[in-house]
């Protein structure tokens, strides 16, 4: 099956999870967590390698002399969902994930000024205000540095740009401190601080991996399998 077919299946599973259809997770799991069949399907489909490779060459920065390997941060000039809509990716994610949202006048609802959200990693209610923007950050569920190591270093730039700006699969608005603690860690090293959100995170991580043909390490697979067997 080609990547487009794989993407369609993953998006269907993810859409089901996000609307809580068929959820039969642990009673302590957050609403919207996947059922064990959905998680098991992705665990059986994802490629597994012994450990995280380290090909070198990763540079996120785009200043003079920097490699800019995933393109300028939050670029609208890419073909991911919401690309080429005139708004930068960060504001697209904020508008998508926040409620009670207000926008800066004259920006065609492109610049988010305020809103509220339930943090998908802790469950905390977060109030966003643009004057304290770092309180809410945009997380790459499958981190960019990890993606580079696991195979994105061989991708063409247009695919890397799509991956870095994929609002549908790989980006979440999260509490800033959670994003900072996660860094470029993968599931064997980091899980959401609230165990109720482990299943949701596992589903999102695996959905990205399968959709983009990225492998996970054996340690990551073991961690995620243990979550699935325990119903998270």
GROMACS .gro file of C-alpha atoms in nm:
model
  232
    1UNK     CA    1   0.000   0.000   0.000
    2UNK     CA    2   0.135   0.345  -0.089
    3UNK     CA    3   0.180   0.635   0.150
    4UNK     CA    4  -0.145   0.800   0.037
    5UNK     CA    5  -0.342   0.485   0.115
    6UNK     CA    6  -0.171   0.452   0.451
    7UNK     CA    7  -0.244   0.817   0.526
    8UNK     CA    8  -0.614   0.770   0.448
    9UNK     CA    9  -0.641   0.478   0.690
   10UNK     CA   10  -0.456   0.661   0.965
   11UNK     CA   11  -0.664   0.976   0.924
   12UNK     CA   12  -0.982   0.766   0.947
   13UNK     CA   13  -0.862   0.605   1.271
   14UNK     CA   14  -0.754   0.939   1.413
   15UNK     CA   15  -1.084   1.107   1.321
   16UNK     CA   16  -1.268   0.831   1.502
   17UNK     CA   17  -1.053   0.877   1.811
   18UNK     CA   18  -1.090   1.252   1.816
   19UNK     CA   19  -1.469   1.215   1.817
   20UNK     CA   20  -1.457   0.940   2.083
   21UNK     CA   21  -1.629   0.682   1.863
   22UNK     CA   22  -1.593   0.329   1.991
   23UNK     CA   23  -1.389   0.435   2.293
   24UNK     CA   24  -1.349   0.146   2.534
   25UNK     CA   25  -1.034   0.255   2.716
   26UNK     CA   26  -0.953   0.234   3.084
   27UNK     CA   27  -1.200   0.425   3.303
   28UNK     CA   28  -0.915   0.655   3.403
   29UNK     CA   29  -0.828   0.738   3.041
   30UNK     CA   30  -0.912   1.078   2.900
   31UNK     CA   31  -1.218   1.104   2.672
   32UNK     CA   32  -1.112   1.063   2.311
   33UNK     CA   33  -0.857   0.793   2.388
   34UNK     CA   34  -0.845   0.510   2.132
   35UNK     CA   35  -0.983   0.167   2.188
   36UNK     CA   36  -0.731  -0.115   2.211
   37UNK     CA   37  -0.810  -0.245   1.861
   38UNK     CA   38  -0.714   0.090   1.705
   39UNK     CA   39  -0.392   0.110   1.903
   40UNK     CA   40  -0.302  -0.253   1.833
   41UNK     CA   41  -0.358  -0.203   1.460
   42UNK     CA   42  -0.109   0.082   1.449
   43UNK     CA   43   0.142  -0.107   1.666
   44UNK     CA   44   0.126  -0.396   1.420
   45UNK     CA   45   0.172  -0.165   1.121
   46UNK     CA   46   0.456   0.058   1.238
   47UNK     CA   47   0.813  -0.029   1.141
   48UNK     CA   48   1.050  -0.104   1.428
   49UNK     CA   49   1.429  -0.059   1.439
   50UNK     CA   50   1.665  -0.162   1.717
   51UNK     CA   51   1.754   0.189   1.826
   52UNK     CA   52   1.742   0.552   1.722
   53UNK     CA   53   2.000   0.622   1.449
   54UNK     CA   54   2.218   0.932   1.463
   55UNK     CA   55   2.298   1.039   1.106
   56UNK     CA   56   2.403   1.391   1.211
   57UNK     CA   57   2.331   1.710   1.020
   58UNK     CA   58   2.018   1.818   1.204
   59UNK     CA   59   1.986   2.196   1.220
   60UNK     CA   60   1.644   2.351   1.273
   61UNK     CA   61   1.766   2.711   1.258
   62UNK     CA   62   1.733   2.915   0.941
   63UNK     CA   63   1.974   3.200   1.006
   64UNK     CA   64   2.269   3.260   0.780
   65UNK     CA   65   2.493   2.954   0.778
   66UNK     CA   66   2.230   2.726   0.932
   67UNK     CA   67   2.092   2.426   0.745
   68UNK     CA   68   1.719   2.500   0.804
   69UNK     CA   69   1.645   2.132   0.739
   70UNK     CA   70   1.268   2.159   0.797
   71UNK     CA   71   1.229   2.501   0.640
   72UNK     CA   72   1.135   2.827   0.815
   73UNK     CA   73   0.934   2.772   1.132
   74UNK     CA   74   0.556   2.778   1.082
   75UNK     CA   75   0.581   2.854   0.712
   76UNK     CA   76   0.255   2.884   0.518
   77UNK     CA   77   0.441   2.801   0.196
   78UNK     CA   78   0.385   2.422   0.210
   79UNK     CA   79   0.121   2.167   0.111
   80UNK     CA   80   0.017   2.034   0.453
   81UNK     CA   81  -0.343   2.087   0.567
   82UNK     CA   82  -0.408   2.464   0.599
   83UNK     CA   83  -0.100   2.541   0.391
   84UNK     CA   84  -0.122   2.836   0.152
   85UNK     CA   85  -0.418   2.983   0.341
   86UNK     CA   86  -0.246   3.311   0.422
   87UNK     CA   87  -0.196   3.229   0.793
   88UNK     CA   88   0.115   3.095   0.962
   89UNK     CA   89   0.104   2.740   1.098
   90UNK     CA   90   0.136   2.835   1.466
   91UNK     CA   91  -0.175   3.052   1.453
   92UNK     CA   92  -0.357   2.786   1.253
   93UNK     CA   93  -0.296   2.535   1.534
   94UNK     CA   94  -0.401   2.783   1.802
   95UNK     CA   95  -0.722   2.859   1.614
   96UNK     CA   96  -0.785   2.488   1.570
   97UNK     CA   97  -0.716   2.377   1.929
   98UNK     CA   98  -0.841   2.671   2.138
   99UNK     CA   99  -1.199   2.769   2.213
  100UNK     CA  100  -1.346   3.110   2.303
  101UNK     CA  101  -1.090   3.241   2.056
  102UNK     CA  102  -1.039   3.608   1.977
  103UNK     CA  103  -0.835   3.738   1.684
  104UNK     CA  104  -0.633   4.051   1.614
  105UNK     CA  105  -0.847   4.286   1.405
  106UNK     CA  106  -0.743   4.328   1.045
  107UNK     CA  107  -0.566   3.990   1.020
  108UNK     CA  108  -0.853   3.797   0.856
  109UNK     CA  109  -0.872   3.584   1.173
  110UNK     CA  110  -0.508   3.481   1.126
  111UNK     CA  111  -0.355   3.609   1.452
  112UNK     CA  112  -0.495   3.457   1.772
  113UNK     CA  113  -0.504   3.697   2.066
  114UNK     CA  114  -0.666   3.481   2.333
  115UNK     CA  115  -0.849   3.158   2.401
  116UNK     CA  116  -0.877   2.862   2.637
  117UNK     CA  117  -0.788   2.496   2.600
  118UNK     CA  118  -0.762   2.168   2.785
  119UNK     CA  119  -0.399   2.067   2.767
  120UNK     CA  120  -0.379   1.731   2.582
  121UNK     CA  121  -0.089   1.613   2.798
  122UNK     CA  122  -0.191   1.718   3.151
  123UNK     CA  123  -0.564   1.784   3.127
  124UNK     CA  124  -0.512   2.129   3.280
  125UNK     CA  125  -0.728   2.418   3.169
  126UNK     CA  126  -0.497   2.671   3.005
  127UNK     CA  127  -0.581   3.032   2.932
  128UNK     CA  128  -0.387   3.167   2.635
  129UNK     CA  129  -0.301   3.534   2.599
  130UNK     CA  130  -0.077   3.650   2.316
  131UNK     CA  131   0.108   3.880   2.556
  132UNK     CA  132   0.232   3.563   2.733
  133UNK     CA  133   0.254   3.344   2.427
  134UNK     CA  134   0.508   3.096   2.568
  135UNK     CA  135   0.247   2.959   2.810
  136UNK     CA  136   0.105   2.768   2.512
  137UNK     CA  137   0.348   2.615   2.265
  138UNK     CA  138   0.306   2.402   1.954
  139UNK     CA  139   0.436   2.050   1.994
  140UNK     CA  140   0.548   1.820   1.716
  141UNK     CA  141   0.407   1.492   1.849
  142UNK     CA  142   0.677   1.303   1.660
  143UNK     CA  143   0.965   1.546   1.726
  144UNK     CA  144   1.148   1.698   1.432
  145UNK     CA  145   1.492   1.593   1.557
  146UNK     CA  146   1.369   1.237   1.608
  147UNK     CA  147   1.210   1.232   1.263
  148UNK     CA  148   1.540   1.350   1.114
  149UNK     CA  149   1.725   1.067   1.288
  150UNK     CA  150   1.471   0.802   1.194
  151UNK     CA  151   1.466   0.883   0.823
  152UNK     CA  152   1.357   1.238   0.740
  153UNK     CA  153   1.721   1.324   0.666
  154UNK     CA  154   1.671   1.144   0.333
  155UNK     CA  155   1.341   1.315   0.245
  156UNK     CA  156   1.304   1.592  -0.011
  157UNK     CA  157   1.251   1.937   0.135
  158UNK     CA  158   0.884   1.958   0.036
  159UNK     CA  159   0.804   1.648   0.242
  160UNK     CA  160   1.001   1.781   0.539
  161UNK     CA  161   0.807   2.109   0.517
  162UNK     CA  162   0.479   1.920   0.513
  163UNK     CA  163   0.580   1.712   0.814
  164UNK     CA  164   0.688   2.016   1.015
  165UNK     CA  165   0.356   2.192   0.946
  166UNK     CA  166   0.106   1.904   0.947
  167UNK     CA  167  -0.178   2.049   1.156
  168UNK     CA  168  -0.389   1.739   1.100
  169UNK     CA  169  -0.154   1.473   1.234
  170UNK     CA  170   0.160   1.605   1.400
  171UNK     CA  171   0.088   1.936   1.573
  172UNK     CA  172  -0.082   2.008   1.905
  173UNK     CA  173  -0.118   2.321   2.117
  174UNK     CA  174   0.016   2.220   2.459
  175UNK     CA  175   0.120   2.371   2.790
  176UNK     CA  176   0.461   2.529   2.743
  177UNK     CA  177   0.625   2.348   3.033
  178UNK     CA  178   0.514   2.009   2.896
  179UNK     CA  179   0.661   2.092   2.557
  180UNK     CA  180   0.989   2.198   2.716
  181UNK     CA  181   1.016   1.884   2.928
  182UNK     CA  182   0.947   1.663   2.627
  183UNK     CA  183   1.207   1.819   2.397
  184UNK     CA  184   1.294   1.569   2.122
  185UNK     CA  185   1.221   1.266   2.341
  186UNK     CA  186   1.032   0.966   2.207
  187UNK     CA  187   0.785   0.752   2.408
  188UNK     CA  188   1.048   0.537   2.580
  189UNK     CA  189   1.189   0.853   2.741
  190UNK     CA  190   0.878   1.068   2.781
  191UNK     CA  191   0.505   1.024   2.829
  192UNK     CA  192   0.245   1.289   2.919
  193UNK     CA  193   0.257   1.380   3.290
  194UNK     CA  194  -0.108   1.278   3.331
  195UNK     CA  195  -0.145   0.901   3.274
  196UNK     CA  196  -0.503   0.957   3.161
  197UNK     CA  197  -0.361   1.101   2.837
  198UNK     CA  198  -0.115   0.820   2.762
  199UNK     CA  199  -0.349   0.641   2.521
  200UNK     CA  200  -0.428   0.958   2.330
  201UNK     CA  201  -0.058   1.042   2.295
  202UNK     CA  202   0.027   0.686   2.189
  203UNK     CA  203  -0.236   0.699   1.916
  204UNK     CA  204  -0.116   1.035   1.787
  205UNK     CA  205   0.249   0.928   1.786
  206UNK     CA  206   0.182   0.604   1.602
  207UNK     CA  207  -0.052   0.773   1.354
  208UNK     CA  208   0.227   1.010   1.251
  209UNK     CA  209   0.483   0.730   1.228
  210UNK     CA  210   0.265   0.506   1.011
  211UNK     CA  211   0.142   0.790   0.790
  212UNK     CA  212   0.492   0.916   0.711
  213UNK     CA  213   0.663   0.577   0.701
  214UNK     CA  214   0.882   0.661   0.998
  215UNK     CA  215   0.999   0.374   1.221
  216UNK     CA  216   1.008   0.374   1.597
  217UNK     CA  217   1.276   0.221   1.819
  218UNK     CA  218   1.226  -0.116   1.982
  219UNK     CA  219   1.223   0.059   2.321
  220UNK     CA  220   0.946   0.291   2.202
  221UNK     CA  221   0.748  -0.003   2.066
  222UNK     CA  222   0.782  -0.186   2.398
  223UNK     CA  223   0.661   0.119   2.590
  224UNK     CA  224   0.362   0.170   2.362
  225UNK     CA  225   0.277  -0.201   2.362
  226UNK     CA  226   0.275  -0.199   2.740
  227UNK     CA  227   0.032   0.095   2.734
  228UNK     CA  228  -0.192  -0.090   2.490
  229UNK     CA  229  -0.189  -0.410   2.696
  230UNK     CA  230  -0.274  -0.213   3.011
  231UNK     CA  231  -0.538  -0.017   2.817
  232UNK     CA  232  -0.323   0.283   2.904
   0.00000   0.00000   0.00000
